[in-house]
């Protein structure tokens, strides 16, 4: 690709409005089909057709006014007819580049390119849609630009597959999760009522149809998101690929990982399974904001054995500590449910903490990524001579906390961690920026 | 180390409220006024303790901010991690010539603020933090 060609505005693929509209159409069909089938008048049909026509026209216009180009170290996108948006994404600050391919786009051989910037409120850059080959090339090019190197021609092929997720295990994992159990219980209850009295079941179905749809969507998302997940090691980081209908491909660069979390739910423990998630810098919510609606982090390993998780962890954070120190026994008085899982450990470059009431969560935070440290002591903790040390990172929601340690230990740890974090930071700054 | 005179405001508010309530009606008004004054004094005591516990210390590589009586918190914020510093002064604060300095890092959880600084001190702190932040800046 020559310099001249690089600096030219480009359009998205001409079929992209069709894909956009098509996806909307499918949604519309699902919503509107029952009412139409039950006895729709021709007027209703006409209204729906007009709506579809308008949507199609809007899609076409939005395609016509959208263009993009790579200019120097920036990706620029211009879009909008009435309110013109000109977006500029500095590639140096891009955290990750994903390729997403919804089912319909795959039919046409198209994919969407998504850039995640580091800003805490920033918008994602979306290029929907490009031809799949073009998207792959562009991603390599952008990654190379983001990495600082002028261009890295090869490298796409040299990757080593580390993990492939077997589908039966994924299904079992989802069934044994909270969501899966809830759905199973709902289904069982429904079947039960249907056998007992069909008329009552009908009423229940009428009332609960939205919950059913919501649950089904959530389960489908989770299934699709992790279906045939492949983790491969490449020169530029870990590559994740997954999806049944809509596929995603993303690259996690080790230097960008802010924290890693391992979750072991109660029901998975007999099988020795766990879930490994990575946290990269991005939009985040303050601590008090919406707990349940928190977005799930990207799972490197949705369901897998501990050995596997350990291997992956070693790739992302080399030399992660394993040593654990237990809290004093009197913590049992303060947090009886948590006590059994509380512990922490550290090396010179990384801190590990475990916590959790029912599911055990283990968090690893590289000290070079620590943004600030906090020591918090509540009234109960003071009476028991305990204190908690928090390590804040720029990640979305993982942050390590050394909960309920003896005051002396906490103070010593705080002093030492501040020092270690400083050294780690200086080394990271002096070295090549990743 | 510095502290703000927020307590003065509270006492004044309590007095005014009490006086108002007293002037409205006779005997009951007096009782209400007394209760308000007692409440105000109690609040004043809490506020004074809170203000006294609020402290900061500039070290070589980081800033320490301590606050809280019941829940005591100590934040360690490396200069290099500060994304930006802002100085704010609300109407009441401005009337007393005070300002609040707030430090932001890339982590949402670690927001540290120092209220009740005099205007000059706030400006000095802001400039110094900005300068140190630039000198020691580290990537994400």
Coordinates of C-alpha atoms in Angstrom, one line a residue:
Chain A
X1 CA 0.0 0.0 0.0
X2 CA 1.6 3.2 -1.1
X3 CA 1.6 6.5 0.9
X4 CA -0.7 8.1 -1.6
X5 CA -3.2 5.4 -1.5
X6 CA -3.1 5.4 2.3
X7 CA -4.1 9.0 2.5
X8 CA -7.3 8.7 0.5
X9 CA -10.8 8.7 1.8
X10 CA -12.5 5.3 1.6
X11 CA -16.0 4.1 1.7
X12 CA -17.5 1.2 3.5
X13 CA -18.6 -1.8 1.5
X14 CA -21.7 -1.1 -0.6
X15 CA -23.6 -4.0 0.8
X16 CA -23.3 -2.7 4.4
X17 CA -26.7 -0.9 4.4
X18 CA -28.3 -4.1 3.3
X19 CA -26.7 -5.9 6.3
X20 CA -27.8 -3.2 8.7
X21 CA -31.3 -3.2 7.4
X22 CA -31.4 -7.0 7.2
X23 CA -30.6 -7.3 10.9
X24 CA -33.3 -4.8 11.8
X25 CA -35.7 -6.7 9.5
X26 CA -35.1 -9.9 11.3
X27 CA -35.8 -8.3 14.6
X28 CA -38.9 -6.6 13.3
X29 CA -40.2 -9.8 11.8
X30 CA -39.8 -11.6 15.2
X31 CA -41.8 -8.8 16.9
X32 CA -44.4 -8.2 14.3
X33 CA -44.9 -11.7 12.9
X34 CA -47.4 -12.9 15.6
X35 CA -49.7 -9.9 15.2
X36 CA -49.6 -10.1 11.4
X37 CA -50.3 -13.8 11.5
X38 CA -53.2 -13.5 13.9
X39 CA -55.1 -11.3 11.4
X40 CA -53.5 -8.1 10.3
X41 CA -55.4 -5.7 8.1
X42 CA -53.7 -4.7 4.8
X43 CA -53.2 -1.3 6.2
X44 CA -51.0 -2.6 9.0
X45 CA -48.9 -4.5 6.5
X46 CA -48.6 -1.4 4.4
X47 CA -47.4 0.6 7.5
X48 CA -44.8 -2.0 8.2
X49 CA -43.6 -1.9 4.6
X50 CA -43.3 1.9 4.8
X51 CA -41.3 1.6 8.0
X52 CA -39.0 -0.9 6.3
X53 CA -38.6 1.4 3.4
X54 CA -37.7 4.4 5.6
X55 CA -35.2 2.3 7.5
X56 CA -33.6 1.1 4.2
X57 CA -33.4 4.7 2.9
X58 CA -31.8 5.9 6.2
X59 CA -29.3 3.0 5.9
X60 CA -28.4 4.0 2.4
X61 CA -28.0 7.7 3.3
X62 CA -25.8 6.8 6.3
X63 CA -23.6 4.7 4.0
X64 CA -23.4 7.5 1.4
X65 CA -22.2 10.0 3.9
X66 CA -19.7 7.8 5.8
X67 CA -16.1 7.6 4.8
X68 CA -12.8 6.8 6.5
X69 CA -9.1 6.9 6.1
X70 CA -5.9 6.1 7.8
X71 CA -3.9 9.3 8.1
X72 CA -0.5 9.1 9.6
X73 CA -1.0 7.7 13.1
X74 CA -4.7 8.4 13.2
X75 CA -7.8 6.6 11.9
X76 CA -10.4 9.2 10.8
X77 CA -14.0 8.5 10.3
X78 CA -16.5 11.1 9.0
X79 CA -20.2 10.4 9.2
X80 CA -23.6 12.0 9.5
X81 CA -25.8 13.9 7.1
X82 CA -27.4 16.6 9.3
X83 CA -25.0 16.5 12.2
X84 CA -21.6 15.9 10.7
X85 CA -19.3 13.9 13.0
X86 CA -15.6 13.8 12.3
X87 CA -13.9 11.3 14.6
X88 CA -10.2 10.9 14.9
X89 CA -8.7 8.0 16.8
X90 CA -5.0 8.1 17.6
X91 CA -3.8 4.6 17.0
X92 CA -1.1 4.8 19.7
X93 CA -3.9 4.8 22.3
X94 CA -5.9 2.0 20.9
X95 CA -6.3 -0.8 23.4
X96 CA -7.6 -3.5 21.2
X97 CA -8.9 -4.1 17.7
X98 CA -11.6 -6.6 17.2
X99 CA -13.2 -8.1 14.1
X100 CA -16.9 -8.9 14.6
X101 CA -18.9 -10.8 12.0
X102 CA -22.6 -11.0 12.6
X103 CA -24.4 -13.9 11.0
X104 CA -25.9 -11.9 8.1
X105 CA -22.6 -10.2 7.3
X106 CA -20.9 -13.6 7.1
X107 CA -23.4 -14.5 4.3
X108 CA -22.0 -11.7 2.3
X109 CA -18.4 -12.2 3.3
X110 CA -18.3 -8.9 5.3
X111 CA -16.9 -8.0 8.7
X112 CA -16.9 -5.2 11.1
X113 CA -13.8 -3.6 12.5
X114 CA -14.0 -2.3 16.1
X115 CA -11.3 -0.2 17.8
X116 CA -11.4 0.3 21.5
X117 CA -9.7 3.5 22.7
X118 CA -8.4 3.9 26.2
X119 CA -10.4 6.9 27.2
X120 CA -12.9 6.4 30.0
X121 CA -15.8 7.9 28.1
X122 CA -14.6 7.5 24.5
X123 CA -16.6 6.1 21.7
X124 CA -15.7 3.0 20.0
X125 CA -14.6 3.3 16.4
X126 CA -16.7 1.1 14.2
X127 CA -16.2 0.4 10.6
X128 CA -19.2 -1.6 9.5
X129 CA -18.8 -3.3 7.1
X130 CA -15.7 -4.1 5.2
X131 CA -14.8 -7.1 3.0
X132 CA -13.3 -9.7 5.3
X133 CA -9.9 -9.8 3.6
X134 CA -9.7 -6.0 3.7
X135 CA -10.7 -6.0 7.4
X136 CA -7.9 -8.5 8.2
X137 CA -5.4 -6.5 6.3
X138 CA -6.5 -3.3 7.9
X139 CA -6.3 -4.8 11.3
X140 CA -2.7 -6.0 10.8
X141 CA -1.8 -2.6 9.4
X142 CA -3.5 -0.7 12.3
X143 CA -2.0 -3.0 14.9
X144 CA 1.5 -2.4 13.4
X145 CA 0.9 1.3 13.5
X146 CA -0.3 1.1 17.0
X147 CA 2.7 -0.9 18.0
X148 CA 5.0 1.8 16.7
X149 CA 6.6 -0.3 13.9
X150 CA 6.1 1.2 10.5
X151 CA 4.8 -2.1 9.1
X152 CA 5.1 -5.7 9.9
X153 CA 4.3 -7.6 6.7
X154 CA 4.2 -11.2 7.9
X155 CA 3.3 -12.5 11.3
X156 CA -0.3 -13.3 10.7
X157 CA 0.4 -16.9 10.2
X158 CA 2.9 -17.6 12.9
X159 CA 0.6 -18.4 15.8
X160 CA 0.4 -21.4 18.1
X161 CA -3.0 -22.6 19.3
X162 CA -3.0 -22.9 23.0
X163 CA -6.6 -23.8 23.8
X164 CA -9.7 -24.8 22.0
X165 CA -12.9 -25.0 24.0
X166 CA -14.9 -28.2 23.6
X167 CA -18.5 -27.5 23.1
X168 CA -19.9 -30.1 25.6
X169 CA -17.9 -28.5 28.3
X170 CA -19.2 -25.0 27.4
X171 CA -22.8 -26.3 27.5
X172 CA -22.3 -27.9 30.9
X173 CA -20.6 -24.8 32.2
X174 CA -23.5 -22.6 31.1
X175 CA -26.1 -25.0 32.5
X176 CA -24.3 -25.0 35.9
X177 CA -24.1 -21.2 36.0
X178 CA -26.6 -19.0 37.8
X179 CA -28.2 -18.0 34.6
X180 CA -28.5 -21.6 33.3
X181 CA -30.0 -22.8 36.6
X182 CA -32.5 -20.0 36.5
X183 CA -33.6 -20.9 33.0
X184 CA -33.7 -24.6 33.8
X185 CA -35.9 -23.9 36.8
X186 CA -38.2 -21.7 34.8
X187 CA -38.5 -24.3 32.1
X188 CA -39.2 -27.1 34.6
X189 CA -41.8 -25.0 36.4
X190 CA -43.5 -24.3 33.1
X191 CA -43.5 -27.9 32.0
X192 CA -44.9 -28.8 35.5
X193 CA -47.8 -26.4 35.3
X194 CA -48.5 -27.4 31.7
X195 CA -48.9 -31.0 32.8
X196 CA -51.0 -30.1 35.9
X197 CA -53.3 -27.6 34.1
X198 CA -52.8 -26.5 30.5
X199 CA -55.0 -23.5 30.8
X200 CA -52.9 -22.1 33.7
X201 CA -49.8 -22.7 31.7
X202 CA -51.1 -20.7 28.9
X203 CA -51.7 -17.7 31.1
X204 CA -48.2 -18.1 32.5
X205 CA -46.6 -18.2 29.1
X206 CA -48.6 -15.1 28.1
X207 CA -47.2 -13.2 31.1
X208 CA -43.7 -14.4 31.2
X209 CA -42.9 -14.4 27.5
X210 CA -40.6 -11.4 27.8
X211 CA -38.6 -12.9 30.6
X212 CA -38.3 -16.0 28.6
X213 CA -37.0 -14.1 25.6
X214 CA -34.6 -12.1 27.7
X215 CA -33.2 -15.3 29.4
X216 CA -32.9 -17.0 26.0
X217 CA -31.1 -14.1 24.5
X218 CA -28.7 -13.9 27.4
X219 CA -27.9 -17.6 27.2
X220 CA -27.6 -17.4 23.5
X221 CA -25.2 -14.5 23.8
X222 CA -23.0 -16.3 26.2
X223 CA -23.1 -19.5 24.2
X224 CA -22.4 -17.8 20.9
X225 CA -19.7 -15.6 22.5
X226 CA -17.7 -18.6 23.7
X227 CA -18.5 -21.2 21.0
X228 CA -15.4 -22.9 19.7
X229 CA -13.2 -20.4 21.4
X230 CA -9.7 -20.7 20.3
X231 CA -6.8 -19.0 22.1
X232 CA -3.6 -18.8 20.1
X233 CA -0.3 -17.2 20.8
X234 CA 1.0 -14.8 18.2
X235 CA 3.9 -12.3 18.2
X236 CA 1.6 -9.4 18.9
X237 CA -0.3 -11.1 21.8
X238 CA -3.0 -13.6 22.5
X239 CA -5.5 -14.1 19.7
X240 CA -9.0 -15.1 20.6
X241 CA -11.5 -16.4 18.1
X242 CA -15.0 -17.5 18.8
X243 CA -18.6 -17.6 17.7
X244 CA -21.2 -19.8 16.1
X245 CA -23.3 -17.4 14.1
X246 CA -21.7 -14.1 14.9
X247 CA -17.9 -14.5 15.1
X248 CA -15.4 -12.3 16.8
X249 CA -11.7 -12.2 16.6
X250 CA -9.6 -10.1 18.9
X251 CA -6.0 -9.7 20.0
X252 CA -5.0 -9.1 23.6
X253 CA -1.6 -7.6 24.0
X254 CA 0.1 -8.5 27.2
X255 CA 1.2 -5.0 27.9
X256 CA -2.4 -3.8 27.8
X257 CA -3.7 -6.1 30.4
X258 CA -4.6 -4.2 33.6
X259 CA -5.7 -7.1 35.7
X260 CA -6.7 -10.7 35.4
X261 CA -9.5 -12.4 37.3
X262 CA -10.2 -16.0 37.9
X263 CA -13.7 -17.0 39.1
X264 CA -14.6 -20.4 40.5
X265 CA -18.3 -20.7 41.1
X266 CA -19.6 -23.1 43.7
X267 CA -21.2 -25.5 41.3
X268 CA -18.1 -25.7 39.1
X269 CA -15.8 -26.6 41.9
X270 CA -16.4 -30.3 41.9
X271 CA -15.1 -30.4 38.3
X272 CA -12.2 -28.1 39.0
X273 CA -13.4 -25.6 36.5
X274 CA -12.9 -21.9 36.4
X275 CA -13.3 -18.8 34.3
X276 CA -10.5 -16.5 33.4
X277 CA -11.1 -12.9 32.5
X278 CA -8.8 -10.1 31.5
X279 CA -9.4 -6.5 32.1
X280 CA -8.1 -3.8 29.7
X281 CA -8.3 -0.1 30.2
X282 CA -11.6 1.4 29.0
X283 CA -14.8 2.9 30.1
X284 CA -15.5 2.2 33.7
X285 CA -18.1 2.8 36.3
X286 CA -17.6 4.0 39.8
X287 CA -17.8 1.5 42.5
X288 CA -21.4 2.4 43.6
X289 CA -22.8 2.2 40.1
X290 CA -25.0 -0.6 38.8
X291 CA -23.6 -4.0 40.1
X292 CA -25.9 -6.4 38.2
X293 CA -25.8 -4.7 34.9
X294 CA -22.0 -4.5 34.9
X295 CA -20.7 -5.6 31.6
X296 CA -19.0 -8.9 31.6
X297 CA -15.3 -8.8 30.9
X298 CA -13.8 -10.7 28.1
X299 CA -13.2 -14.2 29.1
X300 CA -10.0 -15.7 27.9
X301 CA -11.2 -19.0 29.1
X302 CA -15.0 -19.3 29.7
X303 CA -14.9 -22.8 31.2
X304 CA -11.7 -24.7 31.8
X305 CA -9.5 -26.6 34.1
X306 CA -7.2 -24.9 36.6
X307 CA -4.0 -26.1 34.8
X308 CA -5.2 -24.6 31.6
X309 CA -6.0 -21.3 33.4
X310 CA -2.5 -21.4 34.9
X311 CA -0.9 -21.8 31.6
X312 CA -2.7 -18.9 30.1
X313 CA -2.0 -16.8 33.1
X314 CA 1.7 -17.5 32.7
X315 CA 1.5 -16.2 29.1
X316 CA -0.2 -12.9 30.1
X317 CA 1.5 -12.2 33.3
X318 CA 4.8 -14.1 33.5
X319 CA 5.8 -15.0 37.0
X320 CA 2.5 -14.6 38.6
X321 CA 2.7 -15.3 42.4
X322 CA 1.1 -18.3 43.9
X323 CA 2.1 -18.0 47.5
X324 CA -0.9 -17.1 49.7
X325 CA -1.1 -15.6 53.1
X326 CA -4.1 -16.3 55.2
X327 CA -5.8 -13.5 57.2
X328 CA -6.0 -13.7 61.0
X329 CA -8.7 -15.9 62.5
X330 CA -10.7 -13.1 64.0
X331 CA -11.8 -12.1 60.5
X332 CA -14.3 -14.9 60.9
X333 CA -16.3 -12.5 63.1
X334 CA -16.4 -9.7 60.5
X335 CA -16.9 -11.6 57.3
X336 CA -17.8 -15.2 58.1
X337 CA -18.7 -16.1 54.5
X338 CA -15.6 -14.6 53.0
X339 CA -13.1 -15.8 55.5
X340 CA -12.4 -19.1 53.8
X341 CA -11.4 -17.5 50.5
X342 CA -9.4 -14.5 51.8
X343 CA -5.7 -14.5 51.1
X344 CA -3.0 -12.6 49.3
X345 CA 0.5 -13.0 48.0
X346 CA 3.0 -11.0 45.9
X347 CA 6.2 -11.1 44.0
X348 CA 8.2 -8.1 43.0
X349 CA 6.0 -7.4 40.0
X350 CA 2.6 -8.7 40.7
X351 CA 0.0 -9.0 43.5
X352 CA -2.6 -11.8 43.9
X353 CA -5.6 -11.6 46.1
X354 CA -8.5 -13.9 46.6
X355 CA -11.9 -13.2 47.9
X356 CA -15.6 -14.0 47.3
X357 CA -18.5 -15.3 49.3
X358 CA -19.9 -18.1 47.3
X359 CA -17.7 -18.1 44.2
X360 CA -14.0 -17.7 44.7
X361 CA -12.5 -14.9 42.7
X362 CA -8.7 -14.5 42.4
X363 CA -7.3 -11.3 41.0
X364 CA -3.9 -10.7 39.7
X365 CA -2.7 -7.1 39.3
X366 CA 0.7 -6.3 37.8
X367 CA 2.3 -3.7 40.0
X368 CA 3.3 -1.7 37.0
X369 CA -0.4 -1.1 36.3
X370 CA -1.4 0.1 39.7
X371 CA -2.8 3.6 39.5
X372 CA -3.2 4.3 43.2
X373 CA -3.2 2.6 46.6
X374 CA -5.7 3.0 49.3
X375 CA -5.9 1.9 52.9
X376 CA -9.4 1.8 54.3
X377 CA -10.5 1.0 57.8
X378 CA -14.1 0.8 59.0
X379 CA -15.3 0.9 62.6
X380 CA -15.6 -2.8 62.9
X381 CA -12.2 -3.3 61.4
X382 CA -10.7 -0.8 63.8
X383 CA -12.1 -2.7 66.8
X384 CA -10.6 -5.9 65.5
X385 CA -7.3 -4.2 64.4
X386 CA -7.8 -4.9 60.8
X387 CA -7.4 -2.9 57.6
X388 CA -7.9 -3.3 53.9
X389 CA -5.5 -2.2 51.2
X390 CA -7.0 -1.5 47.8
X391 CA -5.0 -1.4 44.6
X392 CA -6.7 0.6 41.9
X393 CA -6.1 -0.1 38.2
X394 CA -7.4 1.5 35.0
X395 CA -9.3 -1.6 34.2
X396 CA -13.1 -1.8 33.9
X397 CA -13.9 -3.5 37.1
X398 CA -11.2 -5.7 38.4
X399 CA -9.2 -4.3 41.3
X400 CA -7.3 -6.2 43.9
X401 CA -8.0 -5.7 47.6
X402 CA -6.0 -7.1 50.4
X403 CA -9.0 -7.5 52.7
X404 CA -9.0 -7.6 56.4
X405 CA -5.3 -7.9 57.3
X406 CA -3.8 -7.2 60.6
X407 CA -3.1 -3.5 60.9
X408 CA 0.7 -3.9 61.2
X409 CA 0.8 -6.2 58.2
X410 CA -1.4 -3.9 56.2
X411 CA 0.8 -0.9 56.9
X412 CA 4.0 -2.8 56.1
X413 CA 2.4 -4.1 52.9
X414 CA 1.2 -0.7 51.9
X415 CA 4.7 0.8 52.3
X416 CA 6.3 -2.0 50.5
X417 CA 3.8 -2.1 47.7
X418 CA 4.1 1.7 47.1
X419 CA 7.8 1.2 46.7
X420 CA 7.5 -1.8 44.4
X421 CA 4.9 -0.1 42.3
X422 CA 7.2 2.8 41.8
X423 CA 10.1 0.6 40.7
X424 CA 7.8 -1.4 38.4
X425 CA 6.4 1.8 36.9
X426 CA 9.9 3.3 36.3
X427 CA 11.0 0.1 34.6
X428 CA 7.9 0.1 32.5
X429 CA 8.4 3.7 31.5
X430 CA 12.1 3.4 30.8
X431 CA 11.6 0.3 28.6
X432 CA 9.9 0.3 25.2
X433 CA 6.3 1.4 25.5
X434 CA 3.9 -1.4 24.6
Chain B
X1 CA -1.5 20.2 56.7
X2 CA -4.6 22.5 56.6
X3 CA -8.1 22.4 57.7
X4 CA -11.3 24.2 56.7
X5 CA -13.7 26.2 58.8
X6 CA -16.8 24.3 57.6
X7 CA -17.9 24.1 61.3
X8 CA -18.5 27.8 61.5
X9 CA -21.0 27.6 58.7
X10 CA -22.8 24.8 60.5
X11 CA -23.1 26.8 63.7
X12 CA -24.3 29.8 61.9
X13 CA -26.9 27.8 60.0
X14 CA -28.1 26.2 63.3
X15 CA -28.4 29.6 65.0
X16 CA -30.3 31.1 62.1
X17 CA -32.7 28.1 61.9
X18 CA -33.2 28.2 65.7
X19 CA -33.9 31.9 65.7
X20 CA -36.4 31.6 62.8
X21 CA -38.2 28.7 64.5
X22 CA -38.3 30.6 67.8
X23 CA -39.8 33.7 66.2
X24 CA -42.6 31.7 64.5
X25 CA -44.4 30.6 67.6
X26 CA -44.0 30.9 71.4
X27 CA -43.2 27.9 73.7
X28 CA -43.0 25.1 71.1
X29 CA -40.9 27.3 68.9
X30 CA -38.4 27.6 71.8
X31 CA -38.2 23.8 72.2
X32 CA -37.7 23.3 68.5
X33 CA -35.1 26.0 68.4
X34 CA -33.2 24.4 71.3
X35 CA -33.3 21.0 69.6
X36 CA -32.0 22.6 66.4
X37 CA -29.2 24.3 68.3
X38 CA -28.2 21.0 70.0
X39 CA -28.4 19.2 66.7
X40 CA -26.2 21.9 65.2
X41 CA -23.7 21.6 67.9
X42 CA -23.5 17.9 67.5
X43 CA -23.1 18.3 63.8
X44 CA -20.4 20.9 64.4
X45 CA -18.6 18.4 66.6
X46 CA -18.7 15.7 63.9
X47 CA -17.7 18.2 61.2
X48 CA -14.8 19.5 63.2
X49 CA -13.5 15.9 63.8
X50 CA -14.0 15.2 60.1
X51 CA -12.1 18.3 59.1
X52 CA -9.3 17.6 61.5
X53 CA -8.9 14.1 60.1
X54 CA -8.5 15.4 56.6
X55 CA -4.9 15.8 55.8
X56 CA -2.5 15.6 52.9
X57 CA 1.2 15.2 52.5
X58 CA 3.4 15.7 49.5
X59 CA 6.1 13.1 49.3
X60 CA 8.9 12.7 46.8
X61 CA 7.0 10.4 44.4
X62 CA 3.5 10.5 45.6
X63 CA 0.8 12.4 47.3
X64 CA -0.9 11.0 50.5
X65 CA -4.4 12.0 51.3
X66 CA -5.9 10.9 54.6
X67 CA -9.5 11.4 55.6
X68 CA -12.4 10.0 57.6
X69 CA -13.0 9.4 61.3
X70 CA -15.3 6.4 61.3
X71 CA -14.1 5.0 58.1
X72 CA -10.5 6.1 57.9
X73 CA -9.0 6.2 54.4
X74 CA -5.5 6.8 53.2
X75 CA -4.8 7.2 49.5
X76 CA -1.4 7.0 47.9
X77 CA -1.4 8.6 44.5
X78 CA 1.8 8.6 42.5
X79 CA 2.4 11.9 40.7
X80 CA 3.0 10.1 37.5
X81 CA -0.4 8.5 37.5
X82 CA -2.4 11.7 37.7
X83 CA -4.4 12.3 34.6
X84 CA -5.6 15.7 35.6
X85 CA -6.2 18.0 38.6
X86 CA -9.1 20.3 38.9
X87 CA -9.8 23.1 41.4
X88 CA -13.3 23.9 42.3
X89 CA -14.9 26.5 44.4
X90 CA -18.6 26.5 45.2
X91 CA -20.5 29.7 46.2
X92 CA -20.1 29.0 50.0
X93 CA -16.5 28.1 49.5
X94 CA -15.9 31.2 47.5
X95 CA -17.4 33.4 50.2
X96 CA -14.7 32.1 52.6
X97 CA -12.0 32.2 49.9
X98 CA -11.6 28.4 49.9
X99 CA -11.3 25.9 47.1
X100 CA -11.3 22.1 46.6
X101 CA -8.5 20.4 44.7
X102 CA -9.4 17.1 43.1
X103 CA -7.0 14.5 41.6
X104 CA -8.0 12.1 38.9
X105 CA -6.2 9.0 37.9
X106 CA -7.1 6.5 35.2
X107 CA -8.8 4.4 37.8
X108 CA -12.3 5.5 38.7
X109 CA -12.0 4.2 42.3
X110 CA -9.1 6.3 43.3
X111 CA -10.5 9.8 43.3
X112 CA -8.9 11.9 46.0
X113 CA -10.0 15.4 46.9
X114 CA -8.7 17.9 49.4
X115 CA -11.4 20.4 50.4
X116 CA -11.0 23.7 52.2
X117 CA -7.7 24.9 50.9
X118 CA -7.1 28.6 50.6
X119 CA -7.2 29.9 47.0
X120 CA -3.5 30.5 46.9
X121 CA -2.6 27.1 48.3
X122 CA -5.0 25.4 45.9
X123 CA -3.4 27.1 43.0
X124 CA 0.1 26.3 44.2
X125 CA -0.8 22.6 44.7
X126 CA -2.4 22.4 41.3
X127 CA 0.6 23.8 39.5
X128 CA 3.0 21.7 41.5
X129 CA 1.0 18.5 40.8
X130 CA 0.7 19.3 37.2
X131 CA 4.5 20.0 36.9
X132 CA 5.4 16.8 38.8
X133 CA 2.8 14.8 36.9
X134 CA 4.4 15.9 33.6
X135 CA 7.9 15.1 34.8
X136 CA 7.1 11.6 36.1
X137 CA 4.3 10.7 33.7
X138 CA 3.9 7.0 33.0
X139 CA 1.9 5.3 30.4
X140 CA -1.2 3.3 31.2

